[in-house]
């Protein structure tokens, strides 16, 4: 087939055999969020480009090279959102959500980054993000981490690790950046090209390098944690205590700096070694300065975003079977009269919340039963001309060794419902 139109590179179709897992994972995440009384916010996919350059920071990977930016028909500069925090803060300021009130919000949907596509890294990918506003203590940081830990438990993921660090206040970080810059400048011969560039534009990001050749110099670098201001250190110590009392294991990673400019104090990442190089499944932290930076008043904030593709890949590896889509009944229908009766009966079964796949089109009983088996349904119901005449229907269990039997159509519910 020449000239067939293909999807944009790095943008995937989620096919029907994948979507039941997606739905199950999304539903577990949503249920958990409502157990913590978080509320959904729905945000535009497009925002003004300046929103992202002003919040994420000019010298970050996202703003430097990953954004899908274009001028629309009016010449306005717009960007497909690369992440959700900036839009969420913008919406909160614009709609007065931060006036004398706290917020616990979540959103979900596609994000767009022009990265090199590879396993676990796409140009359109899905995140569920959570953002809390108006809380400055470590208690909310702990709540967010406990919430994410609960999601992993429910999904059956026990091979995940929590990495934790504190970036301190803007002032203490600025002081640290001076020390780090001096150290890196004394060792420029060990820096790769990327890091040389970052040393000038955003030295903290050098610590974030994934280049194995850079690990030695990074390992020896002065540690941010030794330069924390006393209030940030106290916040960090409190958080560690709370996590311990929640029995949530954590690993301090002094090199965890996160790629975005707006973070302060707590930062964390949930990682796994089961996904190869793309091991971060969830990342977040505090961004106490962002609301004011975007024109609102000073409002403390903390949040995280989970990468759904990576989480779903992990769910598949860990073989969670509860997450596959299910059908209760496959209804085999032979002949026009059977179809009329059967489709109405299927409606009544759906009224009782059973999921029913009614056979459409023709097909012998043999081929219909084959499809019934393939569908994963627990039972087949068979309705032919004889059954229509006698008011009966045949029940054929598909997943247990039990032969088929015939019952009155009007009694069908008592045979199928617990
Ligand atoms: P990475 O270091 O893997 O590039 P990041 O720091 O850029 O991640 P965040 O912006 O913090 O990622 O996004 C939060 C989560 O979203 C990540 O932990 C990851 O699970 C997921 N994610 C980020 N970028 C992509 C992508 N291009 N494709 C798929 N998932 C992604
Ligand atoms: Mg990235």
Tab-separated table of C-alpha atoms and ligand atoms in Angstrom:
chain	number	residue	atom	x	y	z
A	1	UNK	CA	0.000	0.000	0.000
A	2	UNK	CA	1.830	3.035	-1.246
A	3	UNK	CA	1.260	6.467	0.177
A	4	UNK	CA	-0.808	5.407	3.125
A	5	UNK	CA	-1.042	8.165	5.709
A	6	UNK	CA	0.837	7.291	8.884
A	7	UNK	CA	0.588	8.673	12.405
A	8	UNK	CA	3.034	11.380	13.422
A	9	UNK	CA	6.276	9.839	14.723
A	10	UNK	CA	6.174	9.237	18.472
A	11	UNK	CA	2.373	9.510	18.611
A	12	UNK	CA	0.645	6.217	19.239
A	13	UNK	CA	-2.764	4.738	18.652
A	14	UNK	CA	-4.047	2.907	21.693
A	15	UNK	CA	-5.688	-0.128	20.142
A	16	UNK	CA	-8.771	-1.948	21.455
A	17	UNK	CA	-6.722	-4.775	22.969
A	18	UNK	CA	-4.842	-2.207	25.095
A	19	UNK	CA	-7.623	0.105	26.168
A	20	UNK	CA	-9.207	-2.204	28.728
A	21	UNK	CA	-5.950	-2.167	30.710
A	22	UNK	CA	-5.773	1.611	30.330
A	23	UNK	CA	-9.338	1.983	31.578
A	24	UNK	CA	-8.729	-0.306	34.545
A	25	UNK	CA	-5.553	1.561	35.558
A	26	UNK	CA	-7.206	4.954	35.092
A	27	UNK	CA	-10.178	3.869	37.133
A	28	UNK	CA	-7.976	2.686	40.028
A	29	UNK	CA	-6.134	6.008	39.960
A	30	UNK	CA	-9.383	8.010	39.914
A	31	UNK	CA	-10.937	5.989	42.735
A	32	UNK	CA	-7.846	6.523	44.857
A	33	UNK	CA	-7.894	10.268	44.184
A	34	UNK	CA	-11.488	10.483	45.320
A	35	UNK	CA	-10.644	8.474	48.440
A	36	UNK	CA	-8.309	11.364	49.286
A	37	UNK	CA	-10.997	13.933	48.351
A	38	UNK	CA	-9.080	15.400	45.405
A	39	UNK	CA	-11.096	17.143	42.685
A	40	UNK	CA	-10.649	17.024	38.937
A	41	UNK	CA	-9.774	20.072	36.853
A	42	UNK	CA	-9.946	19.938	33.029
A	43	UNK	CA	-7.546	22.174	31.178
A	44	UNK	CA	-6.908	23.202	27.561
A	45	UNK	CA	-4.311	21.311	25.531
A	46	UNK	CA	-3.091	24.603	24.060
A	47	UNK	CA	-1.715	27.500	26.053
A	48	UNK	CA	0.212	30.637	25.207
A	49	UNK	CA	3.874	29.820	24.692
A	50	UNK	CA	4.961	32.408	27.268
A	51	UNK	CA	3.143	30.487	29.996
A	52	UNK	CA	5.593	27.599	29.600
A	53	UNK	CA	8.733	29.633	28.984
A	54	UNK	CA	8.003	31.730	32.089
A	55	UNK	CA	7.182	28.815	34.383
A	56	UNK	CA	9.237	25.799	33.298
A	57	UNK	CA	12.267	27.985	32.619
A	58	UNK	CA	14.152	28.961	29.460
A	59	UNK	CA	17.184	26.786	30.151
A	60	UNK	CA	15.364	23.478	30.518
A	61	UNK	CA	15.146	20.604	28.038
A	62	UNK	CA	11.430	21.146	27.596
A	63	UNK	CA	11.598	24.823	26.675
A	64	UNK	CA	14.930	24.619	24.867
A	65	UNK	CA	14.073	21.842	22.487
A	66	UNK	CA	10.940	19.843	23.195
A	67	UNK	CA	7.918	22.103	22.737
A	68	UNK	CA	5.442	21.930	19.879
A	69	UNK	CA	5.087	25.641	19.256
A	70	UNK	CA	3.403	27.411	16.375
A	71	UNK	CA	1.712	30.638	15.407
A	72	UNK	CA	-2.038	30.235	14.919
A	73	UNK	CA	-4.060	32.025	12.246
A	74	UNK	CA	-4.020	35.253	14.233
A	75	UNK	CA	-0.268	35.054	14.681
A	76	UNK	CA	-0.580	34.203	18.387
A	77	UNK	CA	2.250	32.024	19.672
A	78	UNK	CA	0.767	28.825	21.086
A	79	UNK	CA	2.220	25.603	22.492
A	80	UNK	CA	0.757	22.130	22.925
A	81	UNK	CA	1.143	21.547	26.643
A	82	UNK	CA	4.332	19.630	27.507
A	83	UNK	CA	3.125	19.199	31.121
A	84	UNK	CA	0.122	20.156	33.216
A	85	UNK	CA	1.381	22.209	36.147
A	86	UNK	CA	1.747	25.519	34.301
A	87	UNK	CA	-1.794	25.340	32.883
A	88	UNK	CA	-3.203	24.330	36.260
A	89	UNK	CA	-1.571	27.302	37.976
A	90	UNK	CA	-2.722	29.617	35.178
A	91	UNK	CA	-6.317	28.366	35.535
A	92	UNK	CA	-6.184	28.731	39.311
A	93	UNK	CA	-5.010	32.337	39.142
A	94	UNK	CA	-7.425	33.263	36.360
A	95	UNK	CA	-10.446	31.753	38.137
A	96	UNK	CA	-9.602	32.900	41.656
A	97	UNK	CA	-9.133	29.357	42.978
A	98	UNK	CA	-6.379	30.426	45.346
A	99	UNK	CA	-8.232	33.204	47.200
A	100	UNK	CA	-8.573	32.303	50.889
A	101	UNK	CA	-8.904	28.638	50.120
A	102	UNK	CA	-6.827	25.542	49.670
A	103	UNK	CA	-7.097	23.229	46.678
A	104	UNK	CA	-6.354	19.574	46.055
A	105	UNK	CA	-6.643	19.051	42.291
A	106	UNK	CA	-5.931	16.418	39.663
A	107	UNK	CA	-6.009	16.251	35.868
A	108	UNK	CA	-5.296	13.637	33.276
A	109	UNK	CA	-4.621	13.633	29.553
A	110	UNK	CA	-2.074	13.840	26.765
A	111	UNK	CA	1.128	15.899	26.928
A	112	UNK	CA	3.370	16.730	23.966
A	113	UNK	CA	7.146	16.853	23.826
A	114	UNK	CA	9.352	16.662	20.751
A	115	UNK	CA	11.750	14.065	22.168
A	116	UNK	CA	13.558	11.214	20.444
A	117	UNK	CA	10.955	8.428	20.437
A	118	UNK	CA	12.027	5.194	22.120
A	119	UNK	CA	10.548	2.677	24.535
A	120	UNK	CA	8.864	4.628	27.344
A	121	UNK	CA	9.458	7.985	25.635
A	122	UNK	CA	6.950	9.336	23.161
A	123	UNK	CA	5.982	12.647	21.603
A	124	UNK	CA	2.388	12.353	22.739
A	125	UNK	CA	2.169	10.640	26.110
A	126	UNK	CA	-0.328	10.590	28.967
A	127	UNK	CA	0.062	11.931	32.455
A	128	UNK	CA	-2.167	12.055	35.472
A	129	UNK	CA	-1.082	15.009	37.560
A	130	UNK	CA	-1.981	16.064	41.086
A	131	UNK	CA	-1.448	19.594	42.454
A	132	UNK	CA	-2.187	21.011	45.911
A	133	UNK	CA	-2.264	24.717	46.673
A	134	UNK	CA	-2.218	26.684	49.914
A	135	UNK	CA	-0.402	24.190	52.158
A	136	UNK	CA	3.140	24.926	53.239
A	137	UNK	CA	3.893	22.098	55.664
A	138	UNK	CA	5.438	18.684	55.048
A	139	UNK	CA	2.097	17.012	55.900
A	140	UNK	CA	0.726	17.565	52.396
A	141	UNK	CA	4.002	16.350	50.844
A	142	UNK	CA	3.531	13.163	52.858
A	143	UNK	CA	-0.121	12.873	51.830
A	144	UNK	CA	0.847	13.078	48.140
A	145	UNK	CA	3.517	10.434	48.513
A	146	UNK	CA	1.162	8.165	50.511
A	147	UNK	CA	-1.483	8.627	47.811
A	148	UNK	CA	0.928	7.575	45.070
A	149	UNK	CA	2.142	4.629	47.170
A	150	UNK	CA	-1.476	3.514	47.563
A	151	UNK	CA	-1.920	3.606	43.783
A	152	UNK	CA	1.122	1.336	43.290
A	153	UNK	CA	-0.235	-1.089	45.923
A	154	UNK	CA	-3.625	-1.252	44.239
A	155	UNK	CA	-1.995	-1.829	40.863
A	156	UNK	CA	0.105	-4.637	42.321
A	157	UNK	CA	3.410	-2.820	41.686
A	158	UNK	CA	5.906	-3.601	44.400
A	159	UNK	CA	9.094	-3.062	42.439
A	160	UNK	CA	9.071	0.699	42.758
A	161	UNK	CA	11.437	2.853	44.744
A	162	UNK	CA	10.926	6.324	46.189
A	163	UNK	CA	13.810	8.753	45.711
A	164	UNK	CA	13.737	11.914	47.738
A	165	UNK	CA	15.675	15.148	47.962
A	166	UNK	CA	15.254	18.761	49.001
A	167	UNK	CA	16.211	21.707	46.819
A	168	UNK	CA	15.925	24.198	49.688
A	169	UNK	CA	14.779	27.766	49.298
A	170	UNK	CA	15.572	29.857	46.228
A	171	UNK	CA	18.238	31.669	48.315
A	172	UNK	CA	19.994	28.554	49.588
A	173	UNK	CA	19.850	27.023	46.133
A	174	UNK	CA	21.434	30.131	44.624
A	175	UNK	CA	24.246	29.859	47.180
A	176	UNK	CA	24.710	26.175	46.336
A	177	UNK	CA	24.715	26.848	42.592
A	178	UNK	CA	27.729	29.136	43.111
A	179	UNK	CA	29.638	26.349	44.860
A	180	UNK	CA	28.589	23.820	42.227
A	181	UNK	CA	29.545	26.140	39.369
A	182	UNK	CA	33.011	26.625	40.885
A	183	UNK	CA	33.440	22.847	41.247
A	184	UNK	CA	32.299	22.089	37.698
A	185	UNK	CA	34.410	24.904	36.238
A	186	UNK	CA	37.477	23.357	37.916
A	187	UNK	CA	36.683	20.062	36.189
A	188	UNK	CA	35.513	21.105	32.727
A	189	UNK	CA	37.709	18.463	31.042
A	190	UNK	CA	35.393	15.807	32.509
A	191	UNK	CA	32.185	17.448	31.218
A	192	UNK	CA	30.373	16.296	28.092
A	193	UNK	CA	29.054	18.830	25.568
A	194	UNK	CA	25.562	18.926	27.092
A	195	UNK	CA	26.966	19.583	30.540
A	196	UNK	CA	29.303	22.308	29.294
A	197	UNK	CA	26.253	24.054	27.891
A	198	UNK	CA	24.282	23.498	31.109
A	199	UNK	CA	27.151	24.790	33.221
A	200	UNK	CA	26.484	28.166	31.598
A	201	UNK	CA	22.690	28.074	31.376
A	202	UNK	CA	21.517	25.867	34.262
A	203	UNK	CA	24.327	24.216	36.289
A	204	UNK	CA	21.959	22.204	38.515
A	205	UNK	CA	20.887	20.223	35.477
A	206	UNK	CA	24.412	18.836	35.115
A	207	UNK	CA	23.582	16.638	38.140
A	208	UNK	CA	20.613	15.302	36.177
A	209	UNK	CA	22.803	13.972	33.337
A	210	UNK	CA	22.120	10.387	32.318
A	211	UNK	CA	25.503	10.007	30.576
A	212	UNK	CA	27.409	7.162	32.329
A	213	UNK	CA	30.730	8.963	31.711
A	214	UNK	CA	29.467	11.855	33.796
A	215	UNK	CA	28.605	9.812	36.881
A	216	UNK	CA	32.018	10.055	38.481
A	217	UNK	CA	32.217	13.844	38.468
A	218	UNK	CA	28.583	14.018	39.613
A	219	UNK	CA	29.268	11.597	42.447
A	220	UNK	CA	32.084	13.793	43.781
A	221	UNK	CA	30.143	17.068	43.484
A	222	UNK	CA	29.224	19.090	46.591
A	223	UNK	CA	25.805	18.068	47.876
A	224	UNK	CA	22.857	20.406	47.798
A	225	UNK	CA	21.578	18.956	51.055
A	226	UNK	CA	24.641	20.313	52.902
A	227	UNK	CA	23.660	23.838	51.873
A	228	UNK	CA	19.995	23.822	52.883
A	229	UNK	CA	18.617	26.755	54.871
A	230	UNK	CA	17.424	25.773	58.347
A	231	UNK	CA	13.680	26.074	57.573
A	232	UNK	CA	14.006	23.790	54.520
A	233	UNK	CA	16.083	21.324	56.500
A	234	UNK	CA	13.414	21.236	59.229
A	235	UNK	CA	10.681	20.689	56.566
A	236	UNK	CA	12.730	17.858	55.085
A	237	UNK	CA	13.376	16.191	58.441
A	238	UNK	CA	9.682	16.384	59.357
A	239	UNK	CA	8.729	14.822	56.037
A	240	UNK	CA	11.180	11.962	56.528
A	241	UNK	CA	9.690	11.291	59.980
A	242	UNK	CA	6.156	11.255	58.603
A	243	UNK	CA	7.085	8.889	55.795
A	244	UNK	CA	8.687	6.574	58.311
A	245	UNK	CA	5.561	6.552	60.448
A	246	UNK	CA	3.551	5.750	57.295
A	247	UNK	CA	5.974	2.869	56.706
A	248	UNK	CA	6.931	4.306	53.325
A	249	UNK	CA	10.501	3.468	52.468
A	250	UNK	CA	12.556	6.230	50.825
A	251	UNK	CA	16.058	6.704	49.487
A	252	UNK	CA	17.744	10.074	49.710
A	253	UNK	CA	19.193	10.933	46.304
A	254	UNK	CA	21.298	14.098	46.603
A	255	UNK	CA	21.526	14.311	42.819
A	256	UNK	CA	17.784	14.405	42.255
A	257	UNK	CA	17.238	17.964	41.018
A	258	UNK	CA	14.360	17.554	38.545
A	259	UNK	CA	14.522	19.150	35.163
A	260	UNK	CA	12.196	22.082	35.746
A	261	UNK	CA	13.037	25.461	37.201
A	262	UNK	CA	10.024	25.938	39.412
A	263	UNK	CA	10.762	23.392	42.126
A	264	UNK	CA	11.823	24.243	45.691
A	265	UNK	CA	12.241	22.165	48.862
A	266	UNK	CA	10.816	18.627	48.494
A	267	UNK	CA	11.388	16.799	45.212
A	268	UNK	CA	10.758	13.120	44.628
A	269	UNK	CA	10.635	10.445	41.969
A	270	UNK	CA	9.237	6.935	41.916
A	271	UNK	CA	11.492	4.742	39.828
A	272	UNK	CA	11.751	1.128	38.766
A	273	UNK	CA	14.555	-0.941	37.277
A	274	UNK	CA	12.103	-3.064	35.291
A	275	UNK	CA	11.672	-0.620	32.408
A	276	UNK	CA	15.263	-0.151	31.243
A	277	UNK	CA	16.521	3.387	30.772
A	278	UNK	CA	13.100	5.046	31.133
A	279	UNK	CA	12.672	4.113	34.788
A	280	UNK	CA	10.871	7.155	36.241
A	281	UNK	CA	7.137	6.498	36.540
A	282	UNK	CA	6.140	9.469	38.677
A	283	UNK	CA	7.857	12.695	39.592
A	284	UNK	CA	7.050	15.795	41.528
A	285	UNK	CA	7.816	18.239	44.255
A	286	UNK	CA	7.138	21.632	45.773
A	287	UNK	CA	6.857	24.757	43.684
A	288	UNK	CA	6.187	27.426	46.294
A	289	UNK	CA	7.265	30.292	44.030
A	290	UNK	CA	5.350	29.472	40.858
A	291	UNK	CA	1.952	31.046	41.521
A	292	UNK	CA	3.572	34.415	42.333
A	293	UNK	CA	5.955	34.040	39.399
A	294	UNK	CA	2.960	33.770	37.067
A	295	UNK	CA	1.274	36.838	38.499
A	296	UNK	CA	-0.768	35.436	41.401
A	297	UNK	CA	-0.105	36.021	45.078
A	298	UNK	CA	2.357	33.945	47.079
A	299	UNK	CA	0.719	30.509	47.410
A	300	UNK	CA	2.666	27.412	48.443
A	301	UNK	CA	2.131	24.437	46.141
A	302	UNK	CA	3.182	20.841	45.663
A	303	UNK	CA	2.352	18.214	43.071
A	304	UNK	CA	3.424	15.287	40.946
A	305	UNK	CA	2.788	13.743	37.535
A	306	UNK	CA	2.645	10.067	36.682
A	307	UNK	CA	3.589	8.759	33.232
A	308	UNK	CA	0.757	6.423	32.282
A	309	UNK	CA	2.532	4.559	29.437
A	310	UNK	CA	5.333	3.533	31.784
A	311	UNK	CA	2.918	2.563	34.559
A	312	UNK	CA	0.862	0.431	32.197
A	313	UNK	CA	3.999	-1.251	30.856
A	314	UNK	CA	4.942	-2.065	34.443
A	315	UNK	CA	1.466	-3.418	35.181
A	316	UNK	CA	1.825	-5.714	32.165
A	317	UNK	CA	5.251	-6.965	33.261
A	318	UNK	CA	3.929	-7.743	36.714
A	319	UNK	CA	1.165	-9.747	35.129
A	320	UNK	CA	-1.785	-8.274	36.970
A	321	UNK	CA	-4.680	-10.229	35.517
A	322	UNK	CA	-7.433	-8.360	37.336
A	323	UNK	CA	-6.855	-5.539	34.906
A	324	UNK	CA	-7.981	-7.172	31.671
A	325	UNK	CA	-11.327	-6.153	30.235
A	326	UNK	CA	-14.171	-8.583	30.802
A	327	UNK	CA	-17.396	-9.629	29.118
A	328	UNK	CA	-20.071	-11.512	31.041
A	329	UNK	CA	-22.175	-12.927	28.230
A	330	UNK	CA	-21.840	-13.688	24.530
A	331	UNK	CA	-25.278	-14.052	22.991
A	332	UNK	CA	-25.440	-16.421	20.005
A	333	UNK	CA	-28.396	-15.633	17.769
A	334	UNK	CA	-29.564	-17.878	14.924
A	335	UNK	CA	-32.161	-16.477	12.529
A	336	UNK	CA	-34.177	-13.282	12.355
A	337	UNK	CA	-36.760	-14.126	15.031
A	338	UNK	CA	-34.002	-15.096	17.464
A	339	UNK	CA	-32.289	-11.800	16.768
A	340	UNK	CA	-35.407	-9.784	17.597
A	341	UNK	CA	-36.033	-11.627	20.856
A	342	UNK	CA	-32.351	-11.900	21.749
A	343	UNK	CA	-31.464	-8.240	21.288
A	344	UNK	CA	-34.320	-7.211	23.585
A	345	UNK	CA	-33.232	-9.767	26.147
A	346	UNK	CA	-29.669	-8.420	25.923
A	347	UNK	CA	-30.991	-4.938	26.748
A	348	UNK	CA	-32.698	-6.330	29.875
A	349	UNK	CA	-29.479	-8.065	30.967
A	350	UNK	CA	-27.565	-4.795	30.542
A	351	UNK	CA	-30.200	-3.128	32.737
A	352	UNK	CA	-28.833	-5.457	35.434
A	353	UNK	CA	-25.261	-4.212	34.735
A	354	UNK	CA	-24.123	-7.347	32.941
A	355	UNK	CA	-21.891	-6.759	29.911
A	356	UNK	CA	-23.368	-8.526	26.921
A	357	UNK	CA	-21.890	-8.956	23.462
A	358	UNK	CA	-24.786	-9.775	21.116
A	359	UNK	CA	-23.819	-11.511	17.892
A	360	UNK	CA	-24.567	-9.360	14.831
A	361	UNK	CA	-24.665	-10.618	11.271
A	362	UNK	CA	-24.884	-14.279	10.251
A	363	UNK	CA	-22.807	-17.283	11.226
A	364	UNK	CA	-23.290	-20.917	12.123
A	365	UNK	CA	-23.633	-21.904	15.776
A	366	UNK	CA	-20.143	-23.378	15.554
A	367	UNK	CA	-18.523	-20.145	14.407
A	368	UNK	CA	-20.542	-18.069	16.892
A	369	UNK	CA	-19.387	-20.279	19.769
A	370	UNK	CA	-15.820	-19.930	18.570
A	371	UNK	CA	-16.154	-16.160	18.738
A	372	UNK	CA	-17.836	-16.462	22.148
A	373	UNK	CA	-14.835	-18.379	23.424
A	374	UNK	CA	-12.387	-15.846	21.979
A	375	UNK	CA	-14.284	-12.924	23.497
A	376	UNK	CA	-13.427	-14.075	27.005
A	377	UNK	CA	-17.107	-14.159	28.039
A	378	UNK	CA	-18.001	-16.351	30.999
A	379	UNK	CA	-21.128	-17.845	29.411
A	380	UNK	CA	-22.777	-18.085	26.014
A	381	UNK	CA	-26.527	-17.782	25.688
A	382	UNK	CA	-27.940	-19.531	22.645
A	383	UNK	CA	-31.183	-18.586	21.007
A	384	UNK	CA	-32.350	-20.369	17.818
A	385	UNK	CA	-35.746	-20.809	16.147
A	386	UNK	CA	-36.715	-23.688	18.459
A	387	UNK	CA	-35.996	-21.656	21.571
A	388	UNK	CA	-37.955	-18.675	20.271
A	389	UNK	CA	-40.937	-21.019	19.699
A	390	UNK	CA	-40.733	-22.634	23.122
A	391	UNK	CA	-39.800	-19.518	25.155
A	392	UNK	CA	-36.559	-21.188	26.244
A	393	UNK	CA	-32.885	-20.203	26.050
A	394	UNK	CA	-29.712	-22.282	26.314
A	395	UNK	CA	-27.001	-21.396	28.829
A	396	UNK	CA	-23.537	-22.685	27.972
A	397	UNK	CA	-20.797	-22.109	30.571
A	398	UNK	CA	-17.553	-21.331	28.747
A	399	UNK	CA	-14.989	-21.292	31.540
A	400	UNK	CA	-15.971	-24.319	33.606
A	401	UNK	CA	-16.474	-27.984	32.822
A	402	UNK	CA	-20.250	-28.003	32.882
A	403	UNK	CA	-22.574	-28.924	30.037
A	404	UNK	CA	-25.114	-26.594	28.559
A	405	UNK	CA	-28.712	-26.555	29.782
A	406	UNK	CA	-31.963	-24.985	28.787
A	407	UNK	CA	-34.106	-22.661	30.938
A	408	UNK	CA	-37.234	-20.544	30.483
A	409	UNK	CA	-36.335	-17.107	29.101
A	410	UNK	CA	-38.260	-15.439	31.920
A	411	UNK	CA	-36.061	-17.215	34.508
A	412	UNK	CA	-32.775	-16.203	32.917
A	413	UNK	CA	-31.880	-13.581	35.547
A	414	UNK	CA	-31.974	-15.986	38.451
A	415	UNK	CA	-29.550	-18.252	36.576
A	416	UNK	CA	-27.059	-15.511	35.685
A	417	UNK	CA	-27.100	-13.176	38.654
A	418	UNK	CA	-25.523	-14.153	41.955
B	1	LIG	P1	12.594	11.885	32.069
B	1	LIG	O1	13.738	12.142	32.997
B	1	LIG	O2	12.245	10.439	31.896
B	1	LIG	O3	12.710	12.635	30.772
B	1	LIG	P2	11.019	14.062	33.057
B	1	LIG	O4	11.739	14.521	34.255
B	1	LIG	O5	11.184	14.812	31.788
B	1	LIG	O6	11.311	12.513	32.808
B	1	LIG	P3	8.457	14.862	34.061
B	1	LIG	O7	8.374	16.097	33.278
B	1	LIG	O8	8.749	14.962	35.499
B	1	LIG	O9	9.487	13.876	33.370
B	1	LIG	O10	7.140	13.988	33.846
B	1	LIG	C1	6.640	13.084	34.830
B	1	LIG	C2	6.554	11.675	34.286
B	1	LIG	O11	5.993	11.658	32.981
B	1	LIG	C3	7.906	10.999	34.110
B	1	LIG	O12	8.343	10.449	35.310
B	1	LIG	C4	7.584	9.934	33.080
B	1	LIG	O13	6.977	8.817	33.708
B	1	LIG	C5	6.550	10.609	32.211
B	1	LIG	N1	7.159	11.141	30.967
B	1	LIG	C6	7.887	12.270	30.803
B	1	LIG	N2	8.231	12.444	29.513
B	1	LIG	C7	7.721	11.384	28.829
B	1	LIG	C8	7.704	10.984	27.459
B	1	LIG	N3	8.295	11.718	26.513
B	1	LIG	N4	7.062	9.839	27.121
B	1	LIG	C9	6.447	9.084	28.059
B	1	LIG	N5	6.410	9.410	29.359
B	1	LIG	C10	7.029	10.538	29.758
B	2	LIG	MG1	12.363	14.620	30.062
